[in-house]
XYZ file of C-alpha atoms in Angstrom:
647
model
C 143.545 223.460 55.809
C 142.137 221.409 53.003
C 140.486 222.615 49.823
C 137.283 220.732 48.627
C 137.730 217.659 46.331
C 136.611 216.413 42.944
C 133.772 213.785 43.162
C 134.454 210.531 41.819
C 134.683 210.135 38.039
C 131.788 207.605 36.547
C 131.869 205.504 34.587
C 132.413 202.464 36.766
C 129.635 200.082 35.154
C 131.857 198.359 32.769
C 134.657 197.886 35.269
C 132.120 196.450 37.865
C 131.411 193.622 35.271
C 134.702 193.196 34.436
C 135.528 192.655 38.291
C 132.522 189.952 38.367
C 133.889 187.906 36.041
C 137.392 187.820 37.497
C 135.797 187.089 41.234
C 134.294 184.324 39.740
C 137.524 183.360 38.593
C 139.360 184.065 41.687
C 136.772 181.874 43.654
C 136.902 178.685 40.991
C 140.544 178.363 41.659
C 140.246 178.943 44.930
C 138.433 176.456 45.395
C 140.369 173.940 43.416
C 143.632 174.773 45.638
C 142.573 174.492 48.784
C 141.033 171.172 47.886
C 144.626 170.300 46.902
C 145.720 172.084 49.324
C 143.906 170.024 52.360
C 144.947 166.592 50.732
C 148.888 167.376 50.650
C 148.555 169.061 54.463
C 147.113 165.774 55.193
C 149.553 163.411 54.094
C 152.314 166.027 55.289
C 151.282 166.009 59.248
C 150.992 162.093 59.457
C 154.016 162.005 58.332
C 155.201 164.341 60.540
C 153.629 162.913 63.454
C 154.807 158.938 62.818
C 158.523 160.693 62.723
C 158.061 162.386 66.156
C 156.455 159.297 67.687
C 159.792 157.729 66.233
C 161.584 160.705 67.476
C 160.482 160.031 71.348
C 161.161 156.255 71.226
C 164.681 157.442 70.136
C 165.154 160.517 72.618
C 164.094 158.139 75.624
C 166.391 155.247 74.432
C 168.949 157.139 74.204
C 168.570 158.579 77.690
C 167.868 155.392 79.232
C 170.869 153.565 77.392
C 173.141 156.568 79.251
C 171.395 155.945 82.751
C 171.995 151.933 82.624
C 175.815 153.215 81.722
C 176.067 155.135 84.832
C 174.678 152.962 87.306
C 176.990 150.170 85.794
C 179.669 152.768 86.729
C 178.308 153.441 90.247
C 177.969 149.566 90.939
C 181.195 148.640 89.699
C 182.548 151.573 91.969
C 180.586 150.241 94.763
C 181.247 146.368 94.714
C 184.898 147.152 93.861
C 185.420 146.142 90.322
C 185.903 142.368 89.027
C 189.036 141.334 88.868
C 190.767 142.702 85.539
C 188.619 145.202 84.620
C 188.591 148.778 85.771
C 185.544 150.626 87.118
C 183.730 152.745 84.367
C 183.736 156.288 84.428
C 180.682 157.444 85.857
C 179.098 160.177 83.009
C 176.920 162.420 84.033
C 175.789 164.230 80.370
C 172.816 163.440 78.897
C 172.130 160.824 81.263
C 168.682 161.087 83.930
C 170.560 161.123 86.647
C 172.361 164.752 85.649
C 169.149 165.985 86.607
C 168.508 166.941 90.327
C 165.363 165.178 90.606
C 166.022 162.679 87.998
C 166.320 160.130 90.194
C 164.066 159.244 93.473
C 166.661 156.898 95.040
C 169.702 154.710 93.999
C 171.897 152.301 95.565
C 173.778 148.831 95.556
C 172.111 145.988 96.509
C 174.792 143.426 97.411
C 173.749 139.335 96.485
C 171.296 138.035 99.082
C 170.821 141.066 101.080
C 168.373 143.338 102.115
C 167.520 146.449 100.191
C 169.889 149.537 101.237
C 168.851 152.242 103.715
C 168.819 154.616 100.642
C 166.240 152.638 98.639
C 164.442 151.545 101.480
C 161.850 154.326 101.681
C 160.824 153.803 98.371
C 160.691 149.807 98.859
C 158.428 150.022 101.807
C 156.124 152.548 99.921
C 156.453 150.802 96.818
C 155.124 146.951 98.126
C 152.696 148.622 100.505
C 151.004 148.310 97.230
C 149.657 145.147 95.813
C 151.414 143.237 92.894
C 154.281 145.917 93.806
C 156.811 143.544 95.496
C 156.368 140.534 92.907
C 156.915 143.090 90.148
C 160.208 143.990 91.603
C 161.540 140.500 92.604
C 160.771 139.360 88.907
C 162.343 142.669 87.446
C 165.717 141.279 90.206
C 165.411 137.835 88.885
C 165.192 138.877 85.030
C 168.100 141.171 85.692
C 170.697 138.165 87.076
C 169.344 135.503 84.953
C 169.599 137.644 81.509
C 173.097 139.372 83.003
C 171.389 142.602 81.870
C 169.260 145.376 83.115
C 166.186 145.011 83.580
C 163.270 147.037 84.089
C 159.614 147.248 86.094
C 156.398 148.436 84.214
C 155.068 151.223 85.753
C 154.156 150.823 88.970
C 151.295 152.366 91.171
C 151.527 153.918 94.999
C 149.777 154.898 97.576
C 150.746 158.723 96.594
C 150.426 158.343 93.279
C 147.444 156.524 91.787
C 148.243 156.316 88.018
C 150.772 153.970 87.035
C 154.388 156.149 87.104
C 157.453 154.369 89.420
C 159.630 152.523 87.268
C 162.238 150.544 89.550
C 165.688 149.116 87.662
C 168.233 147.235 87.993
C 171.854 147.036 86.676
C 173.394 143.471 87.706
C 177.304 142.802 88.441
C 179.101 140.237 87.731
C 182.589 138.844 88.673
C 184.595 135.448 87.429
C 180.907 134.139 86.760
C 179.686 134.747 90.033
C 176.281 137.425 90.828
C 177.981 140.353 93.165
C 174.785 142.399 93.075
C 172.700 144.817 91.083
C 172.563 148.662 91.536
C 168.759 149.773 91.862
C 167.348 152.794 91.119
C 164.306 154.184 91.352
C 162.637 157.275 88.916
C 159.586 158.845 87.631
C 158.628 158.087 83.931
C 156.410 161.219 83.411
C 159.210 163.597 85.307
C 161.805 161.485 83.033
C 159.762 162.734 80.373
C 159.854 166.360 81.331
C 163.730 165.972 81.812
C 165.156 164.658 78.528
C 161.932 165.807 76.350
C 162.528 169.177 74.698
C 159.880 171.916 76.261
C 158.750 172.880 72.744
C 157.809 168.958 71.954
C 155.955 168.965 75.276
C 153.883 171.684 74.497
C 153.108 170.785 71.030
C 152.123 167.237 71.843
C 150.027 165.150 74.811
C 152.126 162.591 76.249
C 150.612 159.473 77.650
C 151.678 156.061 79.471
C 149.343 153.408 78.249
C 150.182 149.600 78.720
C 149.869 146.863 76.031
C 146.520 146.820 76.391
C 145.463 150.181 76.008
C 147.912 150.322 73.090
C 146.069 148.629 70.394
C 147.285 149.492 67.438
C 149.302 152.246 66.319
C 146.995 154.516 65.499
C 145.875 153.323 62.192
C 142.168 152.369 63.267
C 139.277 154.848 61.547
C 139.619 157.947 59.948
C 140.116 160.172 62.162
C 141.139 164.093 61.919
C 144.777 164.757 61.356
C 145.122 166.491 64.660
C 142.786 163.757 66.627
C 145.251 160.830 65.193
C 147.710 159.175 68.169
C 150.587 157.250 67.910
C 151.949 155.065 69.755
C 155.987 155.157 70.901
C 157.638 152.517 72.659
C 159.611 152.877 75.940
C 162.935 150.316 75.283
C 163.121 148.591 79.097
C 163.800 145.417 78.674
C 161.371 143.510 81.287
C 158.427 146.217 80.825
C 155.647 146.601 77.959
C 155.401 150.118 78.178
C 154.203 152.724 75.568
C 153.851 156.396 75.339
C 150.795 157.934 73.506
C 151.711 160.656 71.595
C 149.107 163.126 70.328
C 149.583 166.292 68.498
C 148.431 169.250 69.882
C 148.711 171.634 66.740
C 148.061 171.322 63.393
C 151.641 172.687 61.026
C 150.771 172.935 57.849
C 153.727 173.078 54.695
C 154.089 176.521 53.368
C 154.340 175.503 49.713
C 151.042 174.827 48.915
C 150.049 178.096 50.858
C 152.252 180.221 49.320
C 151.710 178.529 45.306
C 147.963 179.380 46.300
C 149.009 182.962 47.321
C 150.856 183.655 44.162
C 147.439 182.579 42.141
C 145.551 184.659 44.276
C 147.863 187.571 43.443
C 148.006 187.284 40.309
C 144.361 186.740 39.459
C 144.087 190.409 42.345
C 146.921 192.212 40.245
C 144.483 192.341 37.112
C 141.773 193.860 39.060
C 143.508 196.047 40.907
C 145.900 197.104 37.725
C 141.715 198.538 36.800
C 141.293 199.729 40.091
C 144.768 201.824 39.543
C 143.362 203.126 36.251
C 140.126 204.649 37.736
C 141.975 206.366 40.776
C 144.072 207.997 38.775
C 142.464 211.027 37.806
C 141.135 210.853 41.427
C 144.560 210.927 42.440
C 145.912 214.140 40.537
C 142.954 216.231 41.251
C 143.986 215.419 44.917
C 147.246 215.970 44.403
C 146.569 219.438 42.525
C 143.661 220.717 45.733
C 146.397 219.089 48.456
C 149.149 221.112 46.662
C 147.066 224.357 46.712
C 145.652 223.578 50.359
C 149.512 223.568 51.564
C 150.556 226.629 49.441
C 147.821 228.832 50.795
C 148.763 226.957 54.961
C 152.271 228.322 54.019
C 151.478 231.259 53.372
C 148.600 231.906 56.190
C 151.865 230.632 58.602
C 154.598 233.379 56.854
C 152.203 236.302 57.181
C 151.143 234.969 61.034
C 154.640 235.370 62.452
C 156.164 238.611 63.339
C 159.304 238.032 61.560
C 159.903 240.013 58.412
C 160.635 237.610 55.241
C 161.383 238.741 51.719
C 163.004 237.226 49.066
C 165.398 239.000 45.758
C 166.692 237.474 43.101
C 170.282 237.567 41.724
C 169.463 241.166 40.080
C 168.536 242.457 43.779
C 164.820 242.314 42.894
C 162.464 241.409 45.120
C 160.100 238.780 44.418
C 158.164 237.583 47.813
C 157.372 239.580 50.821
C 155.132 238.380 53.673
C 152.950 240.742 55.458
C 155.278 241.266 58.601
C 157.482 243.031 56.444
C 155.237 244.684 53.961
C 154.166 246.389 57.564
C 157.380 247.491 58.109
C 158.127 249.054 54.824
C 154.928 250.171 53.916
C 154.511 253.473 55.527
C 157.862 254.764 54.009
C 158.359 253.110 50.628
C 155.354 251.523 49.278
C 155.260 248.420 48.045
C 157.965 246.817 47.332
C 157.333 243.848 45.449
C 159.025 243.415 42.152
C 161.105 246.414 42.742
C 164.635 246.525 43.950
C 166.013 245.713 47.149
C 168.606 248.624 46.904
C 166.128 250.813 47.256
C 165.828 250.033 50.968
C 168.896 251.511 51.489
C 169.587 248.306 54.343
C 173.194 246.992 54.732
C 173.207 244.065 52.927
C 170.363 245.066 49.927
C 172.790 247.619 47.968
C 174.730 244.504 46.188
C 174.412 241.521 44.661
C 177.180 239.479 46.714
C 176.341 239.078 50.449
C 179.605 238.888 52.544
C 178.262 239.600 55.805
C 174.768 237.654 56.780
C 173.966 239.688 59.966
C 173.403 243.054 60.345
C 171.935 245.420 63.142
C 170.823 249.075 62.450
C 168.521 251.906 63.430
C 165.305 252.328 60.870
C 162.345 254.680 61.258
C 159.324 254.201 59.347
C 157.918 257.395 58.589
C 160.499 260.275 58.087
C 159.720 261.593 61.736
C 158.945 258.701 63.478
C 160.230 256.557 65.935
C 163.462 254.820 65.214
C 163.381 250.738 65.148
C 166.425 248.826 66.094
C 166.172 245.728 63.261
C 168.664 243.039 62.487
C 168.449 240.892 59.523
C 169.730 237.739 58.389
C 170.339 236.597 54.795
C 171.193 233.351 53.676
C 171.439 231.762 50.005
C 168.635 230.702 48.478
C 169.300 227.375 46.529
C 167.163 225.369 44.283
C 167.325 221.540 43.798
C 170.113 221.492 46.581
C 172.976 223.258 44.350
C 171.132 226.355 42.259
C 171.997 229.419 43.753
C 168.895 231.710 42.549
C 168.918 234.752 44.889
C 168.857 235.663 48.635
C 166.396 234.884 51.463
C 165.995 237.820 54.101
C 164.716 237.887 57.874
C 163.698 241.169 59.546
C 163.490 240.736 63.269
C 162.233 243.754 65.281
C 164.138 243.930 68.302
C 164.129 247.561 69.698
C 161.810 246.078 73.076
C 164.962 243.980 73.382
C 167.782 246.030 73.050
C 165.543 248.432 75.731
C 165.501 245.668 78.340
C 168.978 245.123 78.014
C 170.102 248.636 78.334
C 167.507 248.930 81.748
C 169.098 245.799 82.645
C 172.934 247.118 82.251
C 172.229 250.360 84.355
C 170.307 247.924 87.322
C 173.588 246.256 87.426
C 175.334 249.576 86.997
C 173.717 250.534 90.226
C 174.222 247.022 91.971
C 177.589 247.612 90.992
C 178.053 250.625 92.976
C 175.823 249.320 95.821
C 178.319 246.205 96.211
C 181.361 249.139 95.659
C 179.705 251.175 98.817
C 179.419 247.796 100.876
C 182.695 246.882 100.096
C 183.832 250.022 101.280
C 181.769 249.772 104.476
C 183.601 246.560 105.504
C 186.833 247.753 104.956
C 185.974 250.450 107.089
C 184.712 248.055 109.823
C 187.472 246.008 109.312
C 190.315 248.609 109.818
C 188.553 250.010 112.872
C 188.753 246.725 113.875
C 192.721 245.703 113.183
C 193.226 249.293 114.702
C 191.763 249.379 117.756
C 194.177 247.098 119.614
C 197.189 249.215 118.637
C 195.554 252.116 119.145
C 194.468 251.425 122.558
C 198.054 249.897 123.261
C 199.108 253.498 121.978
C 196.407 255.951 124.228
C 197.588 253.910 127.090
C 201.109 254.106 126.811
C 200.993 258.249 126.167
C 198.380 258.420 129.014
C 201.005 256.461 131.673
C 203.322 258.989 130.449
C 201.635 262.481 130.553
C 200.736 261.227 133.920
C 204.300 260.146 135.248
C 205.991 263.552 133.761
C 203.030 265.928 135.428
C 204.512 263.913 138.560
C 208.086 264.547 137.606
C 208.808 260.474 138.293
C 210.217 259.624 134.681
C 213.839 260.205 133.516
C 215.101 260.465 129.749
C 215.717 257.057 129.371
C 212.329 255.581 130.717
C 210.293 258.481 128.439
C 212.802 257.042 125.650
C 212.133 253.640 126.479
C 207.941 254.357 126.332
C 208.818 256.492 122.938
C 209.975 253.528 121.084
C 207.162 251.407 122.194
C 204.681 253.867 121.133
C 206.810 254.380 117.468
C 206.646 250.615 117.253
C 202.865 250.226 117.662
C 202.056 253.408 115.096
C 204.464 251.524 112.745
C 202.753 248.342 113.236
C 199.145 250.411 112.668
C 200.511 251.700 109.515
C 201.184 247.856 108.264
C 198.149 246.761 109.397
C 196.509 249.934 107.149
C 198.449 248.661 104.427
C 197.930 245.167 104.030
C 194.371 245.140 105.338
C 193.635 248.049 101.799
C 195.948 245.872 99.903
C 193.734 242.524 101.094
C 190.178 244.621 100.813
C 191.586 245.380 96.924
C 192.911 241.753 96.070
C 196.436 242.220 95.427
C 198.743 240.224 95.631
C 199.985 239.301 99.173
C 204.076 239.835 100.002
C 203.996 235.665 100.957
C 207.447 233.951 101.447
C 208.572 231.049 103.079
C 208.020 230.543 106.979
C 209.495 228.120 109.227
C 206.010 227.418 111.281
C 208.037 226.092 114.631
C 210.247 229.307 114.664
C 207.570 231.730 113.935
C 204.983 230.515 116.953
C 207.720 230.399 119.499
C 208.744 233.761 118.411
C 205.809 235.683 119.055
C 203.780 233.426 121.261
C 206.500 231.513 123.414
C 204.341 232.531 126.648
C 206.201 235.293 129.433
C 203.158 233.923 132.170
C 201.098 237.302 131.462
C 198.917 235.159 128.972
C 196.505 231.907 130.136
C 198.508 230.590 126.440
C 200.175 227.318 126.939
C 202.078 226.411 123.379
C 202.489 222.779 122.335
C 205.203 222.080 119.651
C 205.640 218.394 120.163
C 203.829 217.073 117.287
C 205.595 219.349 114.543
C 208.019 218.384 112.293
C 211.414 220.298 112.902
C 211.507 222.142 109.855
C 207.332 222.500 108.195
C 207.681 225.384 105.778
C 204.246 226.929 104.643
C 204.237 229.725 101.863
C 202.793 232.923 103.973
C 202.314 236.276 104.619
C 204.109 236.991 107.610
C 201.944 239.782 109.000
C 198.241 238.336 108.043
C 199.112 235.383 109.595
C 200.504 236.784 112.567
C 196.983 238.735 112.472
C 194.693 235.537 111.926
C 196.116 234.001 114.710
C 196.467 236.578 116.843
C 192.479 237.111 116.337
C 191.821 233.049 117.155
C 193.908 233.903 120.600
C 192.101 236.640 121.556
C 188.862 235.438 121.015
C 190.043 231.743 123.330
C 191.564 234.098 125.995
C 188.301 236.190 126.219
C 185.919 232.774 126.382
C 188.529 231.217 129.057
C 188.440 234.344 131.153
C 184.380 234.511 130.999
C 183.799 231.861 133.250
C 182.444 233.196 136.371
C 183.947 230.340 138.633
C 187.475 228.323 138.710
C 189.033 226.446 137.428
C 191.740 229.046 136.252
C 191.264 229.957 132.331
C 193.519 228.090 130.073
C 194.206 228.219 126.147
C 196.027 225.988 124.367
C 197.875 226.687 120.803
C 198.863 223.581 119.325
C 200.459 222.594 115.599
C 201.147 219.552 113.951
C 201.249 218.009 110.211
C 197.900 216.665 108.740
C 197.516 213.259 108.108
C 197.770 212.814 104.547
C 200.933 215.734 104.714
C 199.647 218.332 102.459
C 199.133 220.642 105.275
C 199.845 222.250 108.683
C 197.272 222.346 111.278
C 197.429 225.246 113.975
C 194.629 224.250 116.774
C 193.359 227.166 119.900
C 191.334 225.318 122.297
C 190.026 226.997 125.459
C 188.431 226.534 128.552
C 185.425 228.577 127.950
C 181.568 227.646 127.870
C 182.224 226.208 123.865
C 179.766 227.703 121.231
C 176.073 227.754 120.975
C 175.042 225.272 118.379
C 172.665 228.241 117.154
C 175.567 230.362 116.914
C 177.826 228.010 114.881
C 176.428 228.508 111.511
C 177.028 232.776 111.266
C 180.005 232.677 113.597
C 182.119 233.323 110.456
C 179.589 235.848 109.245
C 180.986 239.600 109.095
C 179.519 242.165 111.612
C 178.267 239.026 113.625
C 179.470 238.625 117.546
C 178.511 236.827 120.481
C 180.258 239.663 122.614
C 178.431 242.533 123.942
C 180.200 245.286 121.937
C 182.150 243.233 119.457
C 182.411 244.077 116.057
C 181.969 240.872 114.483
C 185.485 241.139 112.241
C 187.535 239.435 113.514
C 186.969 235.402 112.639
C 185.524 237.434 109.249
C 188.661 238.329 108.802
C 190.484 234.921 110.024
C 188.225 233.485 107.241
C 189.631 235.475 104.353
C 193.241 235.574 105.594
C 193.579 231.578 105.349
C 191.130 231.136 102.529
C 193.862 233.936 100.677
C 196.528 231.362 101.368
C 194.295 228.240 100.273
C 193.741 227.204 103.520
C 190.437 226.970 105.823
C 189.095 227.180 109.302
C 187.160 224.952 110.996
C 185.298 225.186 114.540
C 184.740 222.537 117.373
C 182.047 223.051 119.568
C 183.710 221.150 122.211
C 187.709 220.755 122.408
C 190.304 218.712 123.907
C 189.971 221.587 127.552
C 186.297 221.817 127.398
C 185.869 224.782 125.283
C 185.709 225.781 121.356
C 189.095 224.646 119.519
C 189.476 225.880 116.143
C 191.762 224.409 113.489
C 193.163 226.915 110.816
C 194.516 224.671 108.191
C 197.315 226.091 105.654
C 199.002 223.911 102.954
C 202.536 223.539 103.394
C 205.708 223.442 100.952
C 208.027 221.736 102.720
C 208.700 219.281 105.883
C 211.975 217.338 107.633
C-alpha cells in the first residue's frame, strides 16, 4: 500500500548546463589518459612478454640439465661405475623422466654395439624416416667426441609428421676409454606440457620453429602488442632449436587504470554532489508518503486480525485500541479510548504494576449475554530499547477452544470406560480360562465319588484320600483367582528366586501318563531366574498343553511326542525353556494372531491361553517366540526369561 508521490521539483535548466560543461570536462581528460594510458600498457606487455620468453628458455634448461643428470646416473649404474668414482644417485624431482610419459624409451648403449631391445622400437621407426639415422649417428658421434651430451633436432616420423622426437645421449667414460652412452628418447611438445606450468600454456601459443623459421626475435614491424612473438631457445647442445612464444592475452598494469578511475571519480563526485542536491526534497517527500503508506498498512493489518490489542500508559490509560477489541468492549462499555483501563474491571487492568502477564477469565458482553472465555497477555512496552512507557495488551477469544477441549475430555472419558469394560471382559475370559482345568479336575473327582459311595465300594480312607485332592485343586483355583486379578490390575508380582533345574523336574519330571519327555542336559547346575512361582508354573503349563493337544491330533502314527527342553542363551543373560511337538506345526497364516487374545486354532478354544503366556513372561522381562517347524517336526516355542544367577 503506497500513497501517491510528489512530482519532480523544476528547476533543472541551470543544473543541466552545469552538467554539460563538466561532461565536456570528463571527456577531455578522458581522452588524454587513455592516450597515456595505451602507451605505458604498451611498453608494460613487451616487457612482460621478452621476460616469459626468458622465463621458458630457463624452465626447459633447467629441466633438461636434471634429465642429462639422471641418465648419467642410470648409465653409470648400468656400465658399473669407472673405477674410483661412485655411481650418482639417480633423482627423480623435477627431472622429465618423473613423469610417466616423460620419456618414450631409454637405455644403455654399450661401445660398438647395437641399439638395446628397449630403444629399438623407436630406432626402427625413427630411421624408417629419411635424414633420421644420420641425425642420430652425428648426435652419437658429437656426444663421444665432445665427452658431453648431446642432442638431435627435432626429428620427423612416420606417425608424427611435424618435427617433435628429440633422441639424446649421455656418454661414459672410464680411465680415458668410451664405455657407452645412455639414450633416450622423448617428445618436445609433451616435454613442454610436463615441466610448463598449465596457466603459462593457456596464456601463451607455444611453437617449435628451426633456425630458419626463427628470424629474428621478434623485433621486425610494428606489430600489435598481443600479435608480437618471441623467440626462446631450447639449450641442447647439438640441436638449433627454438620455441615461438606468443601471447594469448593482453594484461594490462592496474595503475594507470585505477589513476584514470580516481579522475573519473572525482570529476563524477561534483556532478553527482548536484544530483544529491536536487533529490533531496524528492527524497523526504518520499520518505514522509512511504512513512504514512506503512502507518496506515499497520494499522489495516492490527484491525484485520482477530486478536484484541490495546495499549495504556503508566497512569492505566488507554491510548490505542484496534478494532478486534473495540468489538469486544463496545457493546458493554463504550469506547474506551483515552479512558482508563481499570474500568474494565480485567485482572491485570486495576494497577499500574503487572506481576502476572497471563490471565484467563469468563466475560460477557452485554449484561445478559453469553459469557466469553478470554485470556490476555501483557508485556512491557519499551521505547528506544530501555524506556518503559506503559503496557501492551492481547485479547484472545478462546471460548470455541476451551469447548473442544471439554467435548474432547468427556470422548476420552467415555473411551476410558469403554477400555475399563474391555478390560474387564478379558479378565473374565481369562479366569474362565485358568479355571476350567481345575474345575473340571474338581467335577470329576466328586462325580467318581458320588458314584463309588451310591455303590457302597469306597472306605474312609479312599473318600479321605479323594477329599484332599479335591481341597488341593479348590485351593489351587483360589490362587489362580488371585494372581490372575492381581496380574489383570498390575500389581506387583510375589517373584523370588527359582532354581530353574529343580523347579521343571519337580512338577514335570514325567510318571509315563504324559507324551512329555524333559531334557536337562544343557542347563547349568544351579541357573537362578527372578520369578513368580505360580505364573510361571501357569505359562508353561499352557505351552504343554497346547504341544500335547497338536501331538495327539495327528490322525496316524508315529506315537505323539513333546519335548521340554532348557538351556542358557548364548550371550548368558538369559534362560531359554523350548516345547517342541510332533504335531502338523502352525499355519503360516495363523502365525501372526496366534498371540492375539480370544484367537484359537481349536474348535472350542478360548484363545487365552498363549495371550496369557505372552503377558506372564513379558511381566518378568522376558518374551516368547514361535517356530513353525521344530527340532520333532512340529511348532517349538522358546519362552525366554532373564536370569540372575548361573554355576
Amino acid at each position: 500500500m503506497q500513497l501517491p508521490l510528489s512530482q519532480p521539483v523544476s528547476g533543472s535548466g541551470p543544473v543541466l548546463g552545469i552538467l554539460a560543461v563538466l561532461a565536456s570536462l570528463v571527456l577531455l581528460a578522458s581522452v588524454g589518459l587513455m592516450v597515456y594510458l595505451h602507451r605505458f600498457e604498451s611498453a608494460e606487455n613487451l616487457k612482460r612478454q621478452s621476460a616469459n620468453a626468458f622465463w621458458l628458455e630457463e624452465t626447459l634448461r633447467f629441466h633438461l640439465r636434471r634429465l642429462e643428470g639422471d641418465l648419467e646416473g642410470l648409465a653409470l649404474q648400468s656400465a658399473g661405475g669407472p673405477p674410483g668414482r661412485r655411481p650418482a644417485t639417480v633423482a627423480l624431482g623435477g627431472s622429465i623422466r618423473a613423469y610417466e610419459d616423460g620419456l618414450k624409451a631409454h637405455g644403455w648403449r654399450p661401445a660398438g654395439q647395437a641399439m638395446p631391445a628397449e630403444l629399438r622400437a623407436c630406432w626402427t621407426r625413427s630411421v624408417a624416416s629419411a635424414g633420421n639415422e644420420d641425425a642420430i649417428g652425428a648426435m652419437l658421434d658429437m656426444a663421444q667426441g665432445l665427452r658431453r651430451p648431446a642432442y638431435t633436432a627435432p626429428l620427423t616420423t612416420a606417425a608424427q609428421p611435424v618435427p617433435d622426437e628429440i633422441w639424446m645421449a649421455v656418454p661414459i667414460f672410464g680411465q680415458g676409454q668410451y664405455l657407452g652412452a645412455y639414450i633416450a628418447v622423448f617428445s618436445l611438445s609433451r616435454s613442454i606440457e610436463l615441466v610448463v606450468p598449465a596457466w603459462f600454456r593457456l596464456a601463451h601459443e607455444i611453437r617449435i620453429v628451426d633456425p630458419e623459421q626463427a628470424g629474428d626475435r621478434g623485433d621486425a614491424g610494428e606489430p600489435e602488442d598481443h600479435e608480437r612473438q618471441f623467440l626462446a631457445s631450447v639449450d641442447m647442445p647439438g640441436s638449433d632449436t627454438y620455441l615461438q612464444v606468443r601471447s594469448l592475452t593482453t594484461q594490462h598494469a592496474s595503475e594507470p587504470r585505477a589513476l584514470l578511475a580516481v579522475a573519473l571519480l572525482f570529476l563524477a563526485g561534483m556532478a553527482v554532489s548536484l544530483l544529491l542536491l536536487r533529490k533531496d526534497i524528492v527524497i523526504r517527500r518520499r520518505a514522509e508518503h512511504a512513512l504514512a503508506s506503512q502507518v496506515a498498512l499497520r494499522r489495516s493489518m492490527e484491525d484485520s486480525i482477530g486478536i484484541g490489542l490495546f495499549a495504556r500508559d503508566l497512569g492505566g490509560a488507554i491510548v490505542y485500541t484496534n478494532r478486534a477489541f473495540d468489538e469486544m468492549v463496545r457493546p458493554l462499555h463504550g469506547v474506551m479510548l483515552g479512558r482508563n483501563a481499570s474500568l474494565l474491571g480485567w485482572p491485570g487492568t486495576m494497577h499500574g504494576s503487572q506481576e502476572e502477564p497471563e490471565f484467563e477469565f469468563e466475560f460477557r458482553r452485554t449484561a445478559h449475554g453469553e459469557p466469553l472465555r478470554l485470556v490476555t497477555q501483557t508485556v512491557p512496552l519499551v521505547q528506544d530499547g530501555d524506556i518503559h512507557i506503559g503496557w501492551m495488551t492481547s485479547v484472545v477469544d478462546v471460548t470455541e477452544r476451551r469447548r473442544a477441549e471439554e467435548a474432547a475430555q468427556a470422548q476420552q472419558l467415555r473411551m476410558d470406560a469403554a477400555g475399563r469394560l474391555v478390560a474387564v471382559g478379558e479378565v473374565a475370559s481369562t479366569l474362565a480360562h485358568e479355571l476350567n482345568q481345575p474345575l473340571g479336575a474338581i467335577s470329576s473327582f466328586a462325580s467318581g465319588l458320588v458314584n463309588r459311595i451310591r455303590l457302597g465300594n469306597i472306605d474312609s480312607p479312599q473318600i479321605h484320600g479323594v477329599a484332599e485332592r479335591i481341597a488341593l485343586l479348590a485351593e489351587k483355583a483360589g490362587e489362580i483367582i488371585r494372581r490372575v486379578n492381581a496380574f489383570a490390575r498390575r500389581r506387583e508380582m510375589e517373584r523370588a528366586p527359582v532354581e530353574l533345574r529343580a523347579f521343571l523336574r519337580g512338577r514335570w519330571a514325567g510318571d509315563g501318563s504324559t507324551p512329555v519327555r524333559i531334557d536337562l542336559s544343557a542347563l547349568p547346575g544351579h541357573l537362578i531366574v527372578l520369578a513368580d512361582v505360580v505364573l510361571l508354573e501357569q505359562a508353561i503349563h499352557n505351552v504343554l498343553q497346547n504341544a500335547i493337544e497338536a501331538a495327539q491330533g495327528l490322525p496316524t502314527p508315529p506315537a505323539p511326542e513333546v519335548l521340554l527342553k532348557a538351556y542358557r542363551s548364548d550371550d548368558g543373560s538369559e534362560a531359554v525353556i523350548d516345547v517342541s511337538d510332533s504335531g502338523p506345526g502352525i499355519d503360516a497364516t495363523a502365525l501372526h494372531r496366534l498371540f492375539e487374545p480370544f484367537y484359537s486354532s481349536k474348535s472350542g478354544g478360548m484363545g487365552m491361553g498363549l495371550s496369557i503366556v505372552r503377558s506372564i513372561l513379558e511381566a518378568h522381562h522376558g518374551r516368547v517366540e514361535v517356530v513353525r517347524r521344530g527340532d520333532l517336526g512340529g511348532a517349538t516355542f522358546k519362552m525366554r526369561i532373564p536370569c540372575i544367577e548361573a554355576t
